[in-house]
Short mmCIF file of C-alpha atoms in Angstrom, two decimals:
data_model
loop_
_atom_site.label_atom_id
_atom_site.label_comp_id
_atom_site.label_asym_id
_atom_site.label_seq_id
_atom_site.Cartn_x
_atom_site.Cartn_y
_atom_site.Cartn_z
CA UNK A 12 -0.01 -18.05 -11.49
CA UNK A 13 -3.09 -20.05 -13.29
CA UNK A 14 -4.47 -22.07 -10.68
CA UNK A 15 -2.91 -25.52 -10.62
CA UNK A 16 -4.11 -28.10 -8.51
CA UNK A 17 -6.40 -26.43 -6.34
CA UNK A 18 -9.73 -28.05 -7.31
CA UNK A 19 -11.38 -26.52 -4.33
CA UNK A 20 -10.06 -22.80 -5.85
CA UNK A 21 -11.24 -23.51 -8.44
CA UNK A 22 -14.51 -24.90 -7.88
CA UNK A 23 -15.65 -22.23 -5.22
CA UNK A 24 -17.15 -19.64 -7.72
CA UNK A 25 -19.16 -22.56 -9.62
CA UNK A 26 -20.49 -24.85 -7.05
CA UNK A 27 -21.71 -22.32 -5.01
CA UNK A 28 -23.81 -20.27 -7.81
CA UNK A 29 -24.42 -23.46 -10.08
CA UNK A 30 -24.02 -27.15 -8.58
CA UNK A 31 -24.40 -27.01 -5.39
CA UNK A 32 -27.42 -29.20 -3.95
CA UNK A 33 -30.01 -26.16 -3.48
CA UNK A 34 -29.36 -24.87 -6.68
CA UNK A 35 -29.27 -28.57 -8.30
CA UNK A 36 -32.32 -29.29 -6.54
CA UNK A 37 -33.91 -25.89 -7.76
CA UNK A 38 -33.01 -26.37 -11.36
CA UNK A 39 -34.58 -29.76 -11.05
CA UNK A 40 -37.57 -27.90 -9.53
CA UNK A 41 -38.07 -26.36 -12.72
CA UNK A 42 -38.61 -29.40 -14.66
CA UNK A 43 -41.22 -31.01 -12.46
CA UNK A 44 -44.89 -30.96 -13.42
CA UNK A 45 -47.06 -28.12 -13.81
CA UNK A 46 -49.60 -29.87 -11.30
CA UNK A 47 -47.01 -30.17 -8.61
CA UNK A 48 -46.09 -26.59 -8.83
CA UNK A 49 -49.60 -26.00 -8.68
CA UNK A 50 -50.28 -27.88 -5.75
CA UNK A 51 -47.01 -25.77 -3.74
CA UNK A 52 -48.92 -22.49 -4.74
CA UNK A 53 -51.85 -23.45 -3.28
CA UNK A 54 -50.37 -24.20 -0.17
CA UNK A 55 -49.15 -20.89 -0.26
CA UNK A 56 -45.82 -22.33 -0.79
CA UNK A 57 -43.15 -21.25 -3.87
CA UNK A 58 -40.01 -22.40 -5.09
CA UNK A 59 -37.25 -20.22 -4.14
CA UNK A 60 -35.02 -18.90 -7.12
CA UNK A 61 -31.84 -18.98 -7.66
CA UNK A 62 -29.90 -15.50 -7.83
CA UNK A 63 -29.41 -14.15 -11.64
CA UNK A 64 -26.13 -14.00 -11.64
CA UNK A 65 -26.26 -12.40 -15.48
CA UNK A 66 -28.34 -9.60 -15.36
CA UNK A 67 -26.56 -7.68 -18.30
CA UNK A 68 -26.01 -11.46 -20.75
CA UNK A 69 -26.95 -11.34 -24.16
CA UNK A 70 -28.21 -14.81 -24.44
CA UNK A 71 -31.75 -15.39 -24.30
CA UNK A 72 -32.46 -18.09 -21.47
CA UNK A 73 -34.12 -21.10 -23.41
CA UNK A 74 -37.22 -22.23 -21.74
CA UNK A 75 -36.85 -26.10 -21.60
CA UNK A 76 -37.84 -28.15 -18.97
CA UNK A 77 -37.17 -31.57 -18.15
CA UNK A 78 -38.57 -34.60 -20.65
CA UNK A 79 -41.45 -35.97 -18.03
CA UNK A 80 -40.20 -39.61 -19.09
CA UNK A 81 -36.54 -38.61 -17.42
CA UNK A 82 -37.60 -37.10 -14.55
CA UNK A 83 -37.03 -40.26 -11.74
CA UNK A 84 -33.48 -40.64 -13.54
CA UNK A 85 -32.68 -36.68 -13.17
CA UNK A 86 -33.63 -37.18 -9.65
CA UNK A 87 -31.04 -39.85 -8.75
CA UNK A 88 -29.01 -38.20 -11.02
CA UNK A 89 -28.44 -35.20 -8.73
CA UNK A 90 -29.02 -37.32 -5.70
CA UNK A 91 -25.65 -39.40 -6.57
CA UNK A 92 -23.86 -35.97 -6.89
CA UNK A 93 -25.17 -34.78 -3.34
CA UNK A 94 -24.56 -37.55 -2.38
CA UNK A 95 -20.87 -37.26 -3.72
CA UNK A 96 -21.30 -41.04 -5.76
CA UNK A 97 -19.26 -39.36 -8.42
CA UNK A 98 -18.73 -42.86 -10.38
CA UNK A 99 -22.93 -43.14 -10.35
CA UNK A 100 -23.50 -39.60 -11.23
CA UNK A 101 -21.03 -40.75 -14.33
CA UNK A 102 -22.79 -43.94 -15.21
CA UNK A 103 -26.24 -42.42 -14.80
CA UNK A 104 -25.51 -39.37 -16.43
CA UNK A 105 -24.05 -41.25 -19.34
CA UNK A 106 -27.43 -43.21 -19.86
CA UNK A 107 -29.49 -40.07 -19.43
CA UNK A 108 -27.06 -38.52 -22.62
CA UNK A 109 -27.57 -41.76 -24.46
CA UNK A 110 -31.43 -41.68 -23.88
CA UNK A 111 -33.56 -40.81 -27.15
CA UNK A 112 -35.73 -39.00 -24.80
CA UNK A 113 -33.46 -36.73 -23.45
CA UNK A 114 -33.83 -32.72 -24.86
CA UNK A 115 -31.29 -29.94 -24.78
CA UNK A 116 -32.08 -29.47 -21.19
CA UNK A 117 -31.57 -33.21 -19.58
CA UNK A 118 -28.44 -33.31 -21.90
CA UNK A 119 -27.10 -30.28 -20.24
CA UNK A 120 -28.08 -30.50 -16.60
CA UNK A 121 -26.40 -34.24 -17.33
CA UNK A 122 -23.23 -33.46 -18.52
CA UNK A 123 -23.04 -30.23 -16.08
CA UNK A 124 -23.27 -33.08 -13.31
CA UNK A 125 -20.68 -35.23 -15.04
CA UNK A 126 -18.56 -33.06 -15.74
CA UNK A 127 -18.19 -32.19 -11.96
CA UNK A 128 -18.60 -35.63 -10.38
CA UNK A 129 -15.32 -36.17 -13.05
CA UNK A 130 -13.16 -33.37 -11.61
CA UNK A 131 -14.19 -34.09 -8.04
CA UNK A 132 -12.03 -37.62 -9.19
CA UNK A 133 -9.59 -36.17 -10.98
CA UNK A 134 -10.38 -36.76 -14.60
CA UNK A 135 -9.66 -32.91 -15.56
CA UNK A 136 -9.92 -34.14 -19.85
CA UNK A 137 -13.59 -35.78 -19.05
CA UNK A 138 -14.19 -32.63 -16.99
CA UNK A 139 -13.52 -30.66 -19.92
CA UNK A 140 -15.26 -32.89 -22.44
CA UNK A 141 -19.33 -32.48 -20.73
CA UNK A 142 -18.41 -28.92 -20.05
CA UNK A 143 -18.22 -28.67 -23.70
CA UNK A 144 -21.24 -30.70 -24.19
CA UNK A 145 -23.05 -28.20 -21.46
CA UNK A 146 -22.48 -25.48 -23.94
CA UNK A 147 -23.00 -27.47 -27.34
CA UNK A 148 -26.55 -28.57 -25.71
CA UNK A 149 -27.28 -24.79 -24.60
CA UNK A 150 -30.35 -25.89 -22.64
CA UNK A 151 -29.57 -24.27 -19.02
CA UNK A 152 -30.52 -21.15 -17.60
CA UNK A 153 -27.83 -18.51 -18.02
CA UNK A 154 -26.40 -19.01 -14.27
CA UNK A 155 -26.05 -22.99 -15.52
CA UNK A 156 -24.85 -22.19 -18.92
CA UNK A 157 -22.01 -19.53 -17.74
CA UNK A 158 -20.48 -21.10 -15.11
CA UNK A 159 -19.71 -24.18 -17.05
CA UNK A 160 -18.36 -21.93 -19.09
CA UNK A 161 -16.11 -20.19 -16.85
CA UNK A 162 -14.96 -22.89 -15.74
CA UNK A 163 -14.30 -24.91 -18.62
CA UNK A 164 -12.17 -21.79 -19.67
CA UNK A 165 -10.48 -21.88 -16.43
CA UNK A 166 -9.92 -25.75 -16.97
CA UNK A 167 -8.47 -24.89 -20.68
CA UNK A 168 -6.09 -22.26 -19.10
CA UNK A 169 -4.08 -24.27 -16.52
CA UNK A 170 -3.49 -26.97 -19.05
CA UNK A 171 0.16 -26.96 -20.06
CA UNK A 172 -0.67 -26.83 -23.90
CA UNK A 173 -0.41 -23.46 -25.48
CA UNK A 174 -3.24 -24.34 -28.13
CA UNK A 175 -5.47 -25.50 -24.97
CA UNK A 176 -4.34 -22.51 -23.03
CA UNK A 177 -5.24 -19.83 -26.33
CA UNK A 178 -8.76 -21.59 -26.42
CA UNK A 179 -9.36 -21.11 -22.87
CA UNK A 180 -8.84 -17.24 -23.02
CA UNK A 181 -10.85 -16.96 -26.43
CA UNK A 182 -13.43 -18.86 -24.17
CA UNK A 183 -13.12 -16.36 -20.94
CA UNK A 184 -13.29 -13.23 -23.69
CA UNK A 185 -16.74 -14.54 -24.77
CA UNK A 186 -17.59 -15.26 -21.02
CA UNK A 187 -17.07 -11.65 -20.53
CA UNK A 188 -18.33 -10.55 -23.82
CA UNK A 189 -22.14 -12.16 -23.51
CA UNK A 190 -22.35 -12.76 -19.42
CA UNK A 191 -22.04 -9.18 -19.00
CA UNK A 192 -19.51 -9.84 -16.00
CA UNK A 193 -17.65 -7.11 -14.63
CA UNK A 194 -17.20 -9.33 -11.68
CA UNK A 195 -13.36 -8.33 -10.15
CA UNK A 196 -12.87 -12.24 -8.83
CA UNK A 197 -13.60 -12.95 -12.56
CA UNK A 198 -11.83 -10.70 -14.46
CA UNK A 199 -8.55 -11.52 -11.97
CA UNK A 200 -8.80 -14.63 -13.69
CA UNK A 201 -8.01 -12.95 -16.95
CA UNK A 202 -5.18 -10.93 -15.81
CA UNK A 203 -3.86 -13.78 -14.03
CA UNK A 204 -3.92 -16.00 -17.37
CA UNK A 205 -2.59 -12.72 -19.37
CA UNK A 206 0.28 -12.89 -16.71
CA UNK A 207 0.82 -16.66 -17.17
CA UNK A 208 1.14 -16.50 -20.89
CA UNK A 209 3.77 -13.74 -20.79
CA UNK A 210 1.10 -11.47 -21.88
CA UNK A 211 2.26 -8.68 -19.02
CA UNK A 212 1.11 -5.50 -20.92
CA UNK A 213 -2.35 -6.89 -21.48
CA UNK A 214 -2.79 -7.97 -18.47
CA UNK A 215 -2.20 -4.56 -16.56
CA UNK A 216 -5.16 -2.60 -17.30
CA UNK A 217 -7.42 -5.82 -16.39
CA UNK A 218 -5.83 -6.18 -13.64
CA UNK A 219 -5.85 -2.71 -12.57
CA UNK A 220 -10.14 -3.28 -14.02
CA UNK A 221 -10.26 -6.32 -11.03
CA UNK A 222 -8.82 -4.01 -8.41
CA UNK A 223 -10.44 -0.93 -9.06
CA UNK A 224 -14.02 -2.56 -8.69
CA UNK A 225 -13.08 -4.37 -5.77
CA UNK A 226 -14.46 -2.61 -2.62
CA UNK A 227 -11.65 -4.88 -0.73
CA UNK A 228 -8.88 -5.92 -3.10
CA UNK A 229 -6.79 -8.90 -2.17
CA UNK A 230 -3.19 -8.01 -1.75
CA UNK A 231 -2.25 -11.04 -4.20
CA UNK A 232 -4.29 -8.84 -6.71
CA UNK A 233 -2.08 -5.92 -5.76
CA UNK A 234 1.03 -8.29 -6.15
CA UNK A 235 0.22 -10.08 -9.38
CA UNK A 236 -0.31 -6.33 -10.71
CA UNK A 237 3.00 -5.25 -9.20
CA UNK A 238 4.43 -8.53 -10.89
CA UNK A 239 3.21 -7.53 -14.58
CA UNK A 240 3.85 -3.91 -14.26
CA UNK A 241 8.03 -5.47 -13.48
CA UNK A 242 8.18 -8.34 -16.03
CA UNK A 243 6.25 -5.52 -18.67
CA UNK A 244 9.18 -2.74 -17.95
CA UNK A 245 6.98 -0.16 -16.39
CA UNK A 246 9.92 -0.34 -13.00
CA UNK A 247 7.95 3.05 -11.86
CA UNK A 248 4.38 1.78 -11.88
CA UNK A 249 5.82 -1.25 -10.17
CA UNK A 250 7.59 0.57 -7.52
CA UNK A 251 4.26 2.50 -6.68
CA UNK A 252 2.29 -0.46 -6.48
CA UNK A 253 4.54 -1.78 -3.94
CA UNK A 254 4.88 1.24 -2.40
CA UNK A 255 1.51 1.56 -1.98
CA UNK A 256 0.92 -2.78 -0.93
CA UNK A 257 3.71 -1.23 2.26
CA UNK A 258 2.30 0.95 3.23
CA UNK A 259 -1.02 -0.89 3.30
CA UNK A 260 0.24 -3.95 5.29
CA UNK A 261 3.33 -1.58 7.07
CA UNK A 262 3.62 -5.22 9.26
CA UNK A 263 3.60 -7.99 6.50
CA UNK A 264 7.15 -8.90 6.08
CA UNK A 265 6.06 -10.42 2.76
CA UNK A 266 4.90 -6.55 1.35
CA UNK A 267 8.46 -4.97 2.98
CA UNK A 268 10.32 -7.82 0.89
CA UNK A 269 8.57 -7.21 -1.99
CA UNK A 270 9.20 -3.60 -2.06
CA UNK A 271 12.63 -3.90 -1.48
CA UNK A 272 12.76 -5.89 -4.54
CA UNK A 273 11.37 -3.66 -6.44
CA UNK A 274 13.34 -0.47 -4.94
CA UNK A 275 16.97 -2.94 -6.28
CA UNK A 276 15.55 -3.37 -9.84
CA UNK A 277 14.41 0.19 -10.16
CA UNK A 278 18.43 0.71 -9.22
CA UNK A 279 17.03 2.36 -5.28
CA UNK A 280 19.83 0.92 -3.41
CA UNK A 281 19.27 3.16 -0.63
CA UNK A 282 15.78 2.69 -0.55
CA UNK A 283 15.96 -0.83 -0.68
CA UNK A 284 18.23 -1.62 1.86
CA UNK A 285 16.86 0.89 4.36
CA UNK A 286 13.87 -1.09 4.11
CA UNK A 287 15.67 -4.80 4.66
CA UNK A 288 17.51 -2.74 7.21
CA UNK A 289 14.34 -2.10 9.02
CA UNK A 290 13.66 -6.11 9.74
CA UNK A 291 16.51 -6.68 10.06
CA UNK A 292 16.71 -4.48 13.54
CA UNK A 293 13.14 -5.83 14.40
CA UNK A 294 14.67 -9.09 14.02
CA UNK A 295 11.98 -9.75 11.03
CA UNK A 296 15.08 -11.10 8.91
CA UNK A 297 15.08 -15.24 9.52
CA UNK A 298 16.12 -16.41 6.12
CA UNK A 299 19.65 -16.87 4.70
CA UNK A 300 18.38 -15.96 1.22
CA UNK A 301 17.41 -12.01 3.05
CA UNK A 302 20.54 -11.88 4.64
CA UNK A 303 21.96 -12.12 1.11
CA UNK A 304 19.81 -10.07 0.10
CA UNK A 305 20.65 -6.82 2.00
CA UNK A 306 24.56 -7.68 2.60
CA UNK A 307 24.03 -7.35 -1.14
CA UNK A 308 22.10 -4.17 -2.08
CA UNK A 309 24.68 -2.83 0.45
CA UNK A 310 27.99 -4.03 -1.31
CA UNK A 311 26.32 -2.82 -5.07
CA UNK A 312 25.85 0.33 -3.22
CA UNK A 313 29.13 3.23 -2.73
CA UNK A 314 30.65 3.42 0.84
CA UNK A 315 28.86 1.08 2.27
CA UNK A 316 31.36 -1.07 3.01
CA UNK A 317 30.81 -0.79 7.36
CA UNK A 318 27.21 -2.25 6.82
CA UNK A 319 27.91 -5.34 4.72
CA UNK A 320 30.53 -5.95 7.55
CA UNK A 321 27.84 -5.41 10.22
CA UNK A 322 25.04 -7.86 8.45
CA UNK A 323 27.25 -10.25 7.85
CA UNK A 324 28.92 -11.12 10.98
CA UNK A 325 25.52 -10.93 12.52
CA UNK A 326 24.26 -13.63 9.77
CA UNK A 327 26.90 -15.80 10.87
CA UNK A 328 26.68 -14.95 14.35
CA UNK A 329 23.23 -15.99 14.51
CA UNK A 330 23.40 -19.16 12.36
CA UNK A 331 21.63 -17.82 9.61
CA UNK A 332 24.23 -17.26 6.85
CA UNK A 333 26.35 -20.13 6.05
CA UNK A 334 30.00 -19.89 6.45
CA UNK A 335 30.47 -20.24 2.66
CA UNK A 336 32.83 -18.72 -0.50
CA UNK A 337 30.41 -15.87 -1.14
CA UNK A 338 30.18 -14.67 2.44
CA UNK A 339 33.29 -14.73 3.22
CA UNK A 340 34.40 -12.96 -0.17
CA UNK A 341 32.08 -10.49 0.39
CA UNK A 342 33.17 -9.92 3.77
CA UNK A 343 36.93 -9.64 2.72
CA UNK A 344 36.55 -7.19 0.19
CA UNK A 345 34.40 -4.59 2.34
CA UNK A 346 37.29 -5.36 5.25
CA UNK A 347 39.67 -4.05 2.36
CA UNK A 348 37.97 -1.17 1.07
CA UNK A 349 36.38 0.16 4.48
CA UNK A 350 37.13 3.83 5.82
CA UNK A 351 39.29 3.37 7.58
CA UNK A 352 40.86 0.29 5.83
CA UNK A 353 41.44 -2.98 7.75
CA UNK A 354 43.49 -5.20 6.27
CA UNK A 355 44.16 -7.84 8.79
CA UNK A 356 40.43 -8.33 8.94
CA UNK A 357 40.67 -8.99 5.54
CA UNK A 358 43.15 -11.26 5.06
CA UNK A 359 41.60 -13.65 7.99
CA UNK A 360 38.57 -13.45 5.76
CA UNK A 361 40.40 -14.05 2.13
CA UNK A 362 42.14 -16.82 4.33
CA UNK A 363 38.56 -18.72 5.24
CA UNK A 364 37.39 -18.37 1.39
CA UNK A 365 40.20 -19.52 -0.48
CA UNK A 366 39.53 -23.27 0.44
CA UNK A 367 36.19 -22.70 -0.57
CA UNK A 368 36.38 -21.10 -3.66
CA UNK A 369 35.73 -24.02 -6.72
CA UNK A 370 38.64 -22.12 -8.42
CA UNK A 371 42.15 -21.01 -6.94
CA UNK A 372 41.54 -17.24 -8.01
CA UNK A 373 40.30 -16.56 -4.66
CA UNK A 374 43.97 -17.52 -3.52
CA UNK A 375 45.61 -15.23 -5.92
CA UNK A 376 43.82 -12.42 -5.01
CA UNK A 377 44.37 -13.29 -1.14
CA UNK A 378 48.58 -13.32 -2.83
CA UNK A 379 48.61 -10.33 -4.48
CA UNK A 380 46.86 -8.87 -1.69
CA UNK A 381 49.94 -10.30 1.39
CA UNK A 382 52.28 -8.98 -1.28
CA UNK A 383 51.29 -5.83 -1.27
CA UNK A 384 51.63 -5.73 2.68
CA UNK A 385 55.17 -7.17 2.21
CA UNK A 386 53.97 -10.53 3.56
CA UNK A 387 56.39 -12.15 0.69
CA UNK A 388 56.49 -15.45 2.10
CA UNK A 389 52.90 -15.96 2.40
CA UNK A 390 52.16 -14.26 -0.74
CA UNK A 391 54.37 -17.32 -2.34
CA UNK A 392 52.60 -19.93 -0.41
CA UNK A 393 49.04 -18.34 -1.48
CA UNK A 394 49.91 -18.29 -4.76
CA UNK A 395 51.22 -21.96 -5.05
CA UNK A 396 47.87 -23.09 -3.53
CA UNK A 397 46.40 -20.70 -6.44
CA UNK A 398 47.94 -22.79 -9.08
CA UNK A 399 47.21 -25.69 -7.05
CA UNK A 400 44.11 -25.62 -6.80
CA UNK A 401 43.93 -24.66 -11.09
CA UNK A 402 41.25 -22.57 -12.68
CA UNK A 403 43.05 -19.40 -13.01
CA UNK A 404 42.35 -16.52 -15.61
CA UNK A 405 46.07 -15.80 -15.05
CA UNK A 406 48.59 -18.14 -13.91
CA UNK A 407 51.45 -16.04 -15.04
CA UNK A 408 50.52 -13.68 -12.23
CA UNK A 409 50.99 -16.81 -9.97
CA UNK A 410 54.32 -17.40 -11.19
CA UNK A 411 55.17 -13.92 -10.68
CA UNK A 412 55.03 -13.91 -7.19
CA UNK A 413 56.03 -17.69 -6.37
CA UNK A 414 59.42 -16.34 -8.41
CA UNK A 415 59.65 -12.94 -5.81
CA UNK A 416 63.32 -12.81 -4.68
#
């Protein structure tokens, strides 16, 4: 569930705090002369600041300003990005990097620009590369210097390497450990990666961190925890987040399907299909695959039989369930084993899944089934078009009956 793809996801938390024209423009305030700031005080005028973001982070801010020889090539620097000239911001944040001149702070507000004027194209590896260089240079202000790396962590975490992805979460640990963040729509990002990497048991308690400081968790938050508490083996925890997601959102379909999941894998038949049950009578069920679904729980669960009957024939009724092997098998055998039984039913069912089956064992059982009901001459022909058709466990059984006297 690491973001893939979704540049402007991804983007949202830096750009807005770090990148985005006001705050480019205010960083670049700080590098302009002393004189000029004078002159805006005695105007009565100040330059607004930016929000500190890292209140709590154990890195002392360095106090660098712009090189005065670099400060008409900053300017179109950051006017290119504004602009959204991402190939210019490259080229003239390349010469600014290559310029003698350039301090710690020109060589980071630089590659901070290129490295964003680079993903905005689609060049996630040169993304990655001045992201680095924004840290190795360590001349922006804390808000600068920890988004890049956030999101150079976040870059390193949706890359399909598992070195990459191992670097990225050292990165995000450090994030955490000297920003100070306790920010939840950050530390999702952990529990999400945790989650990615298989990690499920680590990834619970920060994910139940995100959620509890939250005032309005999202319910993907609630679902990605529900997800880890399931793929980590804790089946209870899982069915109480879901539980809980219901009865939350008692009118998303998506939360009622979800806990119905989790009711079958903690072994809730009941549960599970009186919830599927529910949409189904408020007509919320659309989808074959949820049709399966509850004709399903309700064939793995005892005596039964009546409502696997019911949601099947109005699956096919409606169009929604395809008249295939697996329907119609499933249908036959709750015909058989119904209170009371009815056999003709299931024959006529047997008799439309035979031809379907990819094997002819569906037509020996549909045999041994007419012979049983003293239907010998259509138990013979059933079982010829058993052996037939090949595939059998058994064909000796086939025999058996085609050789009835």
């Amino acid at each position: 569930m690491i973001l893939r793809n979704h540049k402007k996801a991804l983007l949202t938390v830096f750009i807005a705090t770090a990148v985005s024209g006001a705050v480019v423009t205010d960083a670049f305030a700080q590098a302009r002369s002393a004189d000029r700031s004078e002159q805006r005080e005695r105007r009565g005028g100040k330059a607004a600041k930016a929000e500190v973001l890292y209140p709590d982070a154990t890195r002392k801010e360095p106090a660098l300003k712009s090189s005065p020889k670099l400060g008409k090539q900053l300017q179109k620097l950051v006017d290119s990005y504004n602009d959204e000239k991402f190939p210019e911001t490259l080229a003239e944040a390349t010469e600014i990097l290559g310029n003698p001149a350039a301090n710690e702070y020109d060589k980071s507000l630089a590659s901070q620009l290129a490295s964003q004027a680079a993903y905005q194209t689609d060049d996630t590896a040169t993304a990655k590369k001045y992201l680095q260089q924004v840290l190795d240079n360590n001349g922006l202000d804390n808000n600068g210097h920890y988004q890049s790396m956030l999101m150079l962590a976040q870059l390193q975490l949706q890359d399909d390497d598992k070195a990459e992805q191992a670097q990225g979460l050292t990165l995000l640990d450090k994030y955490f450990a000297e920003s100070g963040s306790k920010k939840p729509e950050e530390l999702i990002i952990k529990g999400q990666a945790l989650y990615q990497l298989e990690r499920y048991n680590e990834a619970i308690p920060v994910l139940q961190e995100a959620i509890a400081a939250s005032p309005e968790p999202k319910d993907q938050w609630n679902q990605l925890l529900m997800a880890a508490y399931s793929e980590g083996g804790q089946i209870g925890e899982a069915v109480k987040a879901a539980e809980a997601l219901a009865a939350k959102n008692p009118n998303d379909k998506k939360a009622q399907l979800n806990l119905a999941s989790m009711y079958s894998q903690a072994d809730q038949m009941d549960k599970a299909g009186a919830v599927l049950d529910k949409l189904r009578a408020s007509g919320q069920l659309t989808e074959e695959r949820e049709y399966k679904q509850l004709y399903s729980i309700y064939a793995n669960t005892e005596n039964k039989e009546k409502e696997v009957i019911s949601v099947i024939n109005e699956g096919l009724e409606k169009g929604i369930l395809k008249p295939d092997h697996q329907v119609y098998l499933a249908l036959a055998q709750s015909y058989y084993y119904s209170e009371p039984q009815q056999v003709d039913k299931a024959i006529e069912a047997w008799q439309k899944a035979a031809p379907l089956s990819p094997t002819g064992e569906t037509y020996l059982n549909l045999a041994r089934v007419l012979h049983s009901e003293g239907k010998i001459p259509q138990a013979k022909e059933a079982a010829r078009q058993a052996k037939a058709k090949g595939g059998l466990k058994n064909a000796a059984d086939a025999d058996k009956i085609i050789n009835l006297k």
